[in-house]
Coordinates of C-alpha atoms in Angstrom, one line a residue:
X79 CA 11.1 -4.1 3.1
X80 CA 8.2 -2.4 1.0
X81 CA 9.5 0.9 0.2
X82 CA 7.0 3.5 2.2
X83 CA 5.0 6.0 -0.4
X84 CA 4.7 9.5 1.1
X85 CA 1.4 11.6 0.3
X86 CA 0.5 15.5 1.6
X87 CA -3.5 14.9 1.7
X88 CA -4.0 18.6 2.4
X89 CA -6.5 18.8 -0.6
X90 CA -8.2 15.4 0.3
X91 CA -8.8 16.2 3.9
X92 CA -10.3 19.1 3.0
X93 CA -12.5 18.0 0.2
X94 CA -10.2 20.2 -2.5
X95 CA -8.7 18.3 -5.7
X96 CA -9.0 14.7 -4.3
X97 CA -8.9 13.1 -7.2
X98 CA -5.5 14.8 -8.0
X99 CA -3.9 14.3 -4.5
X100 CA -4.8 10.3 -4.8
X101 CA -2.8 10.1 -8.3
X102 CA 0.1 11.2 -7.0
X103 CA 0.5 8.3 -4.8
X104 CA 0.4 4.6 -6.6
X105 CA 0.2 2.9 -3.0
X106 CA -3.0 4.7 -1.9
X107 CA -4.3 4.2 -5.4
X108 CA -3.7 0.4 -5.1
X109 CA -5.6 0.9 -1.6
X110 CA -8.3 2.3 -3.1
X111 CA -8.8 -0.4 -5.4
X112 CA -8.1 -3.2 -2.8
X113 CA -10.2 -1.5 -0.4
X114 CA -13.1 0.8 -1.5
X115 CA -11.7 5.0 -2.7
X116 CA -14.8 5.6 -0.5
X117 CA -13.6 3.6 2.6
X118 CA -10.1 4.7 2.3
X119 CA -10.6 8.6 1.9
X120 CA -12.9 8.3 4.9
X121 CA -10.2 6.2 7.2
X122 CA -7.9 8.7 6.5
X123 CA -10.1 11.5 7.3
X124 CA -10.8 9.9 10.7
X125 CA -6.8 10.2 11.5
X126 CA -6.8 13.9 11.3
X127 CA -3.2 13.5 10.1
X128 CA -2.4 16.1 6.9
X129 CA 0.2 13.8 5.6
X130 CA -0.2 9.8 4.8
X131 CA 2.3 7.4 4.3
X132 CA 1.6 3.7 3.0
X133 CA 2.9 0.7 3.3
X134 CA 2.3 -2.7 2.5
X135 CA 1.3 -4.9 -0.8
X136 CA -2.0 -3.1 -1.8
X137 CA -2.5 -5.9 -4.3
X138 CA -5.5 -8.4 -4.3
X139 CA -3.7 -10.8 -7.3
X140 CA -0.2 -10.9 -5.3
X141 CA -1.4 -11.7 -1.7
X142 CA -3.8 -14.2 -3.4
X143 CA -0.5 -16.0 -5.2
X144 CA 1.4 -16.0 -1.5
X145 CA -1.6 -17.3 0.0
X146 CA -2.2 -20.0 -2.4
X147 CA 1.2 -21.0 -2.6
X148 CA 1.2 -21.3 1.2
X149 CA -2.4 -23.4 1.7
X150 CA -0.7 -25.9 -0.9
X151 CA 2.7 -26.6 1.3
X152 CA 0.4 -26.9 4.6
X153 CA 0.5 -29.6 6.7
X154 CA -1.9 -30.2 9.8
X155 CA 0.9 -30.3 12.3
X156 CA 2.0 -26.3 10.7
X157 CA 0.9 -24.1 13.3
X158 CA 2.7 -20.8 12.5
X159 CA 1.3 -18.9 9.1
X160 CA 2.9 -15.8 7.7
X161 CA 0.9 -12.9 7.9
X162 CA 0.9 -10.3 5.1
X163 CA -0.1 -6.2 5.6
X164 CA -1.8 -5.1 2.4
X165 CA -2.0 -1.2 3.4
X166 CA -0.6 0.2 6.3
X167 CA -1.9 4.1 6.2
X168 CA 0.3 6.0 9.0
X169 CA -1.6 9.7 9.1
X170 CA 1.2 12.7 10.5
X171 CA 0.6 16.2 11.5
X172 CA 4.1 18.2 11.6
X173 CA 6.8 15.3 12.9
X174 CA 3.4 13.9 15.1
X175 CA 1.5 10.6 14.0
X176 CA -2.4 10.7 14.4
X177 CA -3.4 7.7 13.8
X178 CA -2.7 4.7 11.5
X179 CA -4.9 1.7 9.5
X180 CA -4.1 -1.4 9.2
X181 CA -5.3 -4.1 7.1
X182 CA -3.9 -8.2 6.9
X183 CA -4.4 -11.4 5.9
X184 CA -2.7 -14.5 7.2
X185 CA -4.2 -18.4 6.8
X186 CA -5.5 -18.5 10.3
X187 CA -5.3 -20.5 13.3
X188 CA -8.8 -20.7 14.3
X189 CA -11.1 -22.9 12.4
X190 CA -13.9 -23.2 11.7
X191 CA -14.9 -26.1 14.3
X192 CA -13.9 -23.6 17.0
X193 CA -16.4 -21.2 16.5
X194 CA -19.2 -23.5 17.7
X195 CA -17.9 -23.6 21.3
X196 CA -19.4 -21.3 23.8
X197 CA -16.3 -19.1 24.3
X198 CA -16.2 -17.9 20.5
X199 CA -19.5 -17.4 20.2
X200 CA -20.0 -15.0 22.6
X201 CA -17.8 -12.6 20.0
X202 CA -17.7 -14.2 16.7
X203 CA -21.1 -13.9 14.6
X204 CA -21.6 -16.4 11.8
X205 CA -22.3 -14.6 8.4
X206 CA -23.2 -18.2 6.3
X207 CA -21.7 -21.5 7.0
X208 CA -18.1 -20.3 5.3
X209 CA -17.8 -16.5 7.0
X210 CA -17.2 -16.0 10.8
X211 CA -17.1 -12.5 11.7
X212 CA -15.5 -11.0 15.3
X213 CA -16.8 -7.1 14.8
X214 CA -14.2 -6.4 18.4
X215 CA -11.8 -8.7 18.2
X216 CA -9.6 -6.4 20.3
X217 CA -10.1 -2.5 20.7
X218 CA -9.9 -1.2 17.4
X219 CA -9.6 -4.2 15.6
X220 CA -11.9 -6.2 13.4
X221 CA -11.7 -9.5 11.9
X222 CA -13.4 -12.1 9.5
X223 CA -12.4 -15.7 8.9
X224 CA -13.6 -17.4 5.4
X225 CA -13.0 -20.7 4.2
X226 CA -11.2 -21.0 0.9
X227 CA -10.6 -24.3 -0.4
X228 CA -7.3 -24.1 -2.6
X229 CA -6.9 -26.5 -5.3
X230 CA -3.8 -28.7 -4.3
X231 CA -4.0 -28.5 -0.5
X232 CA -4.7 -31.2 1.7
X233 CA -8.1 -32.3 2.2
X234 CA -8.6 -30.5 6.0
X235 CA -7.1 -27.4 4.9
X236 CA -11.0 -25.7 3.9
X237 CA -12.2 -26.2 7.6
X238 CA -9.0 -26.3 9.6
X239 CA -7.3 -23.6 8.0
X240 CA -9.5 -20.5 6.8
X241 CA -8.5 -17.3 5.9
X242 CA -8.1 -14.5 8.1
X243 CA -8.7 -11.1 7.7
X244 CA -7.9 -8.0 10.4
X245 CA -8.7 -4.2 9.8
X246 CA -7.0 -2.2 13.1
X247 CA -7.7 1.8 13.6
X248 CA -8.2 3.2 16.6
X249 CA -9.7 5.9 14.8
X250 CA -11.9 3.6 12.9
X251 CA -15.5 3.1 14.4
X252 CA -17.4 -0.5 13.9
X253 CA -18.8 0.6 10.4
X254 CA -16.4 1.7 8.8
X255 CA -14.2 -0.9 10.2
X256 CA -16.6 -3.3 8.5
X257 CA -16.8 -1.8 5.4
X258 CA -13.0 -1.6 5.0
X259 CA -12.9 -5.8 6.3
X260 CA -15.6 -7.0 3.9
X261 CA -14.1 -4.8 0.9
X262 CA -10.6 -6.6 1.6
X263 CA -11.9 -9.7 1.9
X264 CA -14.1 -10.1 -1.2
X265 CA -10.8 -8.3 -3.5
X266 CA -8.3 -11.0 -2.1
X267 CA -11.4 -13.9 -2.5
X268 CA -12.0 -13.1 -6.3
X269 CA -8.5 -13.2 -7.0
X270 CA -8.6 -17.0 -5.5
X271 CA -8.7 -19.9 -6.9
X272 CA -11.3 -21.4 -3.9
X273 CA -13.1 -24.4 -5.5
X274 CA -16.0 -22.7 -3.9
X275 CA -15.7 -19.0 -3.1
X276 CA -16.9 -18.0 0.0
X277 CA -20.2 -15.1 0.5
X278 CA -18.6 -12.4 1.6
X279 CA -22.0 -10.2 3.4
X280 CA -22.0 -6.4 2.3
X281 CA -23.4 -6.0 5.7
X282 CA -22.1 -6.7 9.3
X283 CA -23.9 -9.9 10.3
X284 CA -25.9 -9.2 13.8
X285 CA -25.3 -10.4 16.8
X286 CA -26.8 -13.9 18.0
X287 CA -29.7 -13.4 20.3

């Protein structure tokens, strides 16, 4: 298991030596890069915890290697995909947790045929022909699907098996939620080797009318 990085956030919660507090924690750092300095320091603020702890593989270069190497062993009839936490920011106050952030990315289930049927449309919004976007996917919880053609894969795997991206925090409101998603997504994307990268939008698609 990912050994868990403690940080006291005292000064970043109050807007005091920020820029110090973050050094001393190379996991936060790493979610910083992987997910906007902005975006994180304003996730954690939501928590109201004065302690952080994170978790995870805050790095866009190895969760593209892990996902690569997966698309290129799947098979149509492989149903199951390994799902991989990037950050996992737990906020405390005394021995009491206040909230925590999640971010992932798996090779989904869905594809992208299945978003044209009149149950997913209702809650997924299309960004562009390659980027599906479900702003509630549960409470809390935000998620983005984008397909990603790996060089070495089968010929279906593009459509049938696009990459999924979830951002949970119950603390986290839509837009920030979104900000967090579509930072995620575009570091892991540039770090793969897609034949042709999908657009990931800097803004939440709207909602069909």
């Amino acid at each position: 298991m990912t050994a868990i990085a403690a940080l006291a956030i005292g000064g970043l919660l109050s807007g005091c030596s920020g820029g110090e507090e973050h050094a001393e924690s190379p996991k936060l750092g790493q979610c910083d890069t992987l997910l906007g300095a902005k975006n994180v320091e304003a996730a954690v603020k939501t928590t109201g915890g004065s302690d952080v702890e994170v978790g995870g593989t805050p790095q866009a270069d190895v969760l593209a290697d892990r996902l690569a190497r997966e698309a290129k062993q799947w098979q149509e009839s492989d149903l199951q995909h390994t799902r991989y936490t990037s950050c996992r920011m737990g906020a405390f106050e005394g021995d009491e947790i206040s909230g925590t952030v999640d971010t992932t990315v798996k090779w989904s289930a869905l594809s992208l045929g299945m978003m044209d049927s009149p149950e997913n449309s209702r809650t997924w919004r299309r960004a562009n022909p390659s980027v599906y976007v479900e702003p509630e996917a549960a409470p809390g919880l935000s998620r983005l699907i984008a397909a990603c053609a790996v060089p070495g894969a089968i010929a279906s795997q593009p459509s049938d098996l696009p990459l999924q991206f979830d951002v949970s925090g119950a603390s986290l409101g839509t837009e920030l939620r979104w900000e967090l998603l579509s930072t995620f997504a575009r570091s892991v994307v540039e770090e793969m080797d897609c034949t042709k990268p999908p657009v990931i939008p800097s803004a939440l698609p709207a909602a069909a009318s």
